[in-house]
XYZ file of N, CA and C in Angstrom:
315
model
N 100.838 98.689 81.595
C 100.495 99.232 82.895
C 100.604 100.758 82.838
N 99.690 101.409 83.516
C 99.678 102.869 83.586
C 100.858 103.366 84.404
N 101.499 104.411 83.918
C 102.585 105.037 84.675
C 101.962 106.010 85.666
N 102.492 105.988 86.882
C 101.974 106.857 87.923
C 102.998 107.887 88.347
N 102.506 109.043 88.731
C 103.335 110.072 89.341
C 102.935 110.136 90.799
N 103.924 110.055 91.677
C 103.682 110.155 93.119
C 104.131 111.531 93.582
N 103.328 112.118 94.464
C 103.698 113.418 95.025
C 103.127 113.524 96.430
N 103.752 114.358 97.259
C 103.200 114.585 98.598
C 101.834 115.252 98.506
N 100.958 114.910 99.427
C 99.633 115.525 99.462
C 99.730 116.992 99.876
N 98.794 117.767 99.380
C 98.637 119.172 99.792
C 97.212 119.346 100.307
N 96.937 120.496 100.857
C 95.585 120.753 101.355
C 94.543 120.628 100.240
N 94.935 120.901 99.009
C 94.015 120.795 97.874
C 93.636 119.346 97.565
N 94.352 118.386 98.159
C 94.073 116.971 97.905
C 93.033 116.370 98.837
N 92.558 117.136 99.803
C 91.588 116.585 100.743
C 90.360 116.005 100.035
N 89.795 116.640 99.015
C 88.651 116.024 98.326
C 88.990 114.644 97.724
N 90.206 114.458 97.243
C 90.608 113.144 96.730
C 90.650 112.130 97.868
N 91.214 112.548 99.001
C 91.268 111.688 100.173
C 89.854 111.286 100.595
N 88.945 112.246 100.659
C 87.559 111.971 101.051
C 86.901 111.001 100.074
N 87.147 111.173 98.794
C 86.549 110.301 97.769
C 87.061 108.873 97.886
N 88.346 108.717 98.180
C 88.961 107.393 98.188
C 88.936 106.695 99.546
N 88.851 107.437 100.636
C 88.905 106.862 101.984
C 87.909 105.718 102.202
N 86.656 105.825 101.750
C 85.711 104.722 101.983
C 86.167 103.386 101.397
N 87.063 103.419 100.427
C 87.557 102.181 99.818
C 88.406 101.359 100.777
N 88.797 101.946 101.923
C 89.520 101.165 102.931
C 88.620 100.089 103.521
N 87.315 100.305 103.483
C 86.384 99.322 104.006
C 86.377 99.246 105.526
N 86.650 100.365 106.190
C 86.629 100.403 107.649
C 85.402 101.173 108.112
N 85.048 100.994 109.369
C 83.896 101.692 109.925
C 84.215 103.112 110.382
N 85.484 103.491 110.347
C 85.887 104.816 110.803
C 85.315 105.892 109.884
N 84.899 107.010 110.471
C 84.454 108.116 109.619
C 85.667 108.774 108.956
N 85.412 109.471 107.881
C 86.481 110.227 107.222
C 86.956 111.303 108.194
N 88.270 111.377 108.440
C 88.759 112.432 109.331
C 88.416 113.811 108.768
N 88.027 114.736 109.644
C 87.769 116.102 109.164
C 89.043 116.724 108.605
N 88.884 117.696 107.753
C 90.015 118.310 107.064
C 91.083 118.791 108.038
N 90.681 119.387 109.146
C 91.666 119.897 110.109
C 92.535 118.762 110.648
N 91.904 117.662 111.017
C 92.660 116.519 111.549
C 93.566 115.927 110.483
N 93.026 115.799 109.259
C 93.828 115.247 108.169
C 95.060 116.108 107.934
N 94.866 117.417 107.896
C 95.992 118.319 107.665
C 97.016 118.257 108.791
N 96.554 118.157 110.024
C 97.462 118.148 111.176
C 98.188 116.825 111.370
N 97.521 115.709 111.078
C 98.105 114.410 111.447
C 98.425 113.476 110.296
N 97.823 113.688 109.141
C 97.988 112.708 108.068
C 98.569 113.246 106.767
N 98.259 114.454 106.406
C 98.611 114.967 105.074
C 100.105 114.892 104.787
N 100.928 115.207 105.763
C 102.378 115.215 105.533
C 102.922 113.825 105.223
N 102.212 112.785 105.627
C 102.659 111.413 105.389
C 101.826 110.727 104.300
N 101.064 111.514 103.551
C 100.212 110.965 102.499
C 100.811 111.257 101.134
N 100.847 110.240 100.303
C 101.281 110.371 98.915
C 100.052 110.285 98.018
N 100.002 111.120 97.028
C 98.933 111.125 96.038
C 99.504 110.551 94.744
N 98.741 109.680 94.106
C 99.181 109.047 92.862
C 98.241 109.453 91.732
N 98.839 109.966 90.664
C 98.075 110.410 89.503
C 98.553 109.674 88.257
N 97.629 109.459 87.332
C 97.988 108.799 86.079
C 98.585 109.812 85.109
N 98.883 109.343 83.899
C 99.532 110.199 82.903
C 98.697 111.416 82.524
N 97.367 111.305 82.683
C 96.481 112.424 82.360
C 96.299 113.369 83.541
N 96.896 113.037 84.684
C 96.786 113.876 85.870
C 95.640 113.514 86.793
N 94.877 112.486 86.445
C 93.759 112.067 87.295
C 94.293 111.339 88.527
N 93.792 111.712 89.701
C 94.197 111.046 90.936
C 93.541 109.670 90.972
N 94.387 108.635 91.059
C 93.902 107.256 91.000
C 94.171 106.482 92.284
N 94.793 107.123 93.268
C 95.037 106.445 94.524
C 95.804 107.316 95.489
N 95.899 106.809 96.714
C 96.721 107.479 97.716
C 97.282 106.438 98.664
N 98.323 106.834 99.369
C 98.915 105.999 100.407
C 99.277 106.878 101.593
N 99.002 106.364 102.757
C 99.381 107.035 104.006
C 100.482 106.176 104.602
N 101.701 106.705 104.639
C 102.901 105.936 104.967
C 103.755 106.724 105.955
N 104.248 106.041 106.976
C 105.119 106.689 107.955
C 106.435 105.934 108.066
N 107.518 106.677 108.174
C 108.847 106.113 108.429
C 109.225 106.519 109.849
N 109.359 105.524 110.725
C 109.647 105.786 112.136
C 110.805 104.919 112.597
N 111.917 105.538 112.943
C 113.084 104.859 113.501
C 113.528 103.654 112.666
N 113.662 103.866 111.368
C 114.163 102.819 110.491
C 113.150 101.768 110.088
N 111.915 101.944 110.489
C 110.864 101.009 110.101
C 109.749 101.776 109.403
N 109.257 101.227 108.320
C 108.187 101.868 107.580
C 106.849 101.255 107.915
N 105.854 102.107 108.019
C 104.499 101.672 108.316
C 103.574 102.128 107.203
N 102.987 101.185 106.502
C 102.036 101.484 105.436
C 100.657 101.424 106.085
N 100.072 102.586 106.314
C 98.791 102.672 107.032
C 97.587 102.511 106.099
N 97.628 103.159 104.941
C 96.543 103.071 103.961
C 97.152 102.907 102.574
N 96.538 102.083 101.771
C 96.820 102.010 100.338
C 95.462 101.901 99.661
N 95.142 102.869 98.826
C 93.831 102.900 98.188
C 93.990 103.158 96.697
N 93.281 102.358 95.906
C 93.221 102.533 94.456
C 91.775 102.847 94.095
N 91.595 103.805 93.225
C 90.262 104.159 92.737
C 89.570 102.886 92.242
N 88.357 102.591 92.723
C 87.697 101.339 92.325
C 87.467 101.216 90.825
N 87.319 102.326 90.149
C 87.126 102.289 88.702
C 88.394 101.985 87.925
N 89.526 101.935 88.620
C 90.810 101.701 87.965
C 91.467 100.406 88.426
N 90.754 99.600 89.164
C 91.331 98.344 89.643
C 91.564 97.393 88.473
N 92.531 96.505 88.666
C 92.860 95.539 87.632
C 93.875 96.050 86.628
N 94.402 97.240 86.835
C 95.382 97.829 85.922
C 96.806 97.748 86.449
N 96.997 97.147 87.622
C 98.330 97.074 88.207
C 98.718 98.300 89.006
N 97.747 99.169 89.300
C 98.054 100.401 90.032
C 98.489 100.112 91.466
N 97.854 99.139 92.104
C 98.244 98.784 93.472
C 99.696 98.351 93.539
N 100.101 97.553 92.588
C 101.495 97.106 92.524
C 102.435 98.298 92.317
N 102.054 99.202 91.427
C 102.885 100.385 91.176
C 102.961 101.272 92.417
N 101.840 101.427 93.118
C 101.835 102.221 94.346
C 102.731 101.582 95.395
N 102.640 100.271 95.567
C 103.485 99.592 96.554
C 104.962 99.719 96.181
N 105.290 99.690 94.897
C 106.677 99.895 94.468
C 107.170 101.285 94.814
N 106.318 102.290 94.621
C 106.687 103.665 94.962
C 106.843 103.832 96.467
N 105.978 103.170 97.235
C 106.089 103.209 98.696
C 107.409 102.592 99.131
N 107.748 101.431 98.584
C 109.002 100.766 98.948
C 110.200 101.662 98.652
N 110.193 102.313 97.491
C 111.305 103.205 97.138
C 111.381 104.377 98.110
N 110.243 104.929 98.472
C 110.221 106.060 99.406
C 110.756 105.639 100.781
N 110.338 104.472 101.240
C 110.788 104.002 102.551
C 112.281 103.694 102.546
N 112.769 103.093 101.467
C 114.220 102.845 101.371
C 114.987 104.166 101.415
N 114.499 105.155 100.685
C 115.158 106.467 100.663
C 115.135 107.135 102.037
N 114.143 106.796 102.855
C 114.044 107.347 104.207
C 114.879 106.546 105.213
N 115.611 105.532 104.717
C 116.472 104.747 105.591
C 115.791 103.579 106.272
N 114.598 103.234 105.850
C 113.899 102.104 106.462
C 114.486 100.800 105.958
N 114.773 99.913 106.860
C 115.286 98.595 106.494
C 114.193 97.540 106.582
N 113.072 97.876 107.224
C 111.918 96.990 107.302
C 110.670 97.843 107.143
N 109.622 97.197 106.676
C 108.345 97.886 106.630
C 107.225 96.869 106.766
N 106.075 97.360 107.215
C 104.943 96.464 107.435
C 103.653 97.182 107.044
N 102.631 96.369 106.825
C 101.311 96.897 106.465
C 100.480 96.995 107.729
């Protein structure tokens, strides 16, 4: 399985978000950069492989001891490698560290 590095999103990650957002399979348009920066970026994790290529993202919120996993996206060209499982493991660790005792999708 590929090892992933998780890091908080920065403004430079918006193109990755735009590229991966359609994989959610929702009818919602991609949020404009201003909205993403104001409401989502701080709660978004970017996942990169060993070569530094961005292979997924997660939008996760910790609110009053409960974690909310809003988006989990894996690059479609990298599916079947266990990346989703690795991302969910990183999300769980992050939520535990934030004091969440429960979390939901």
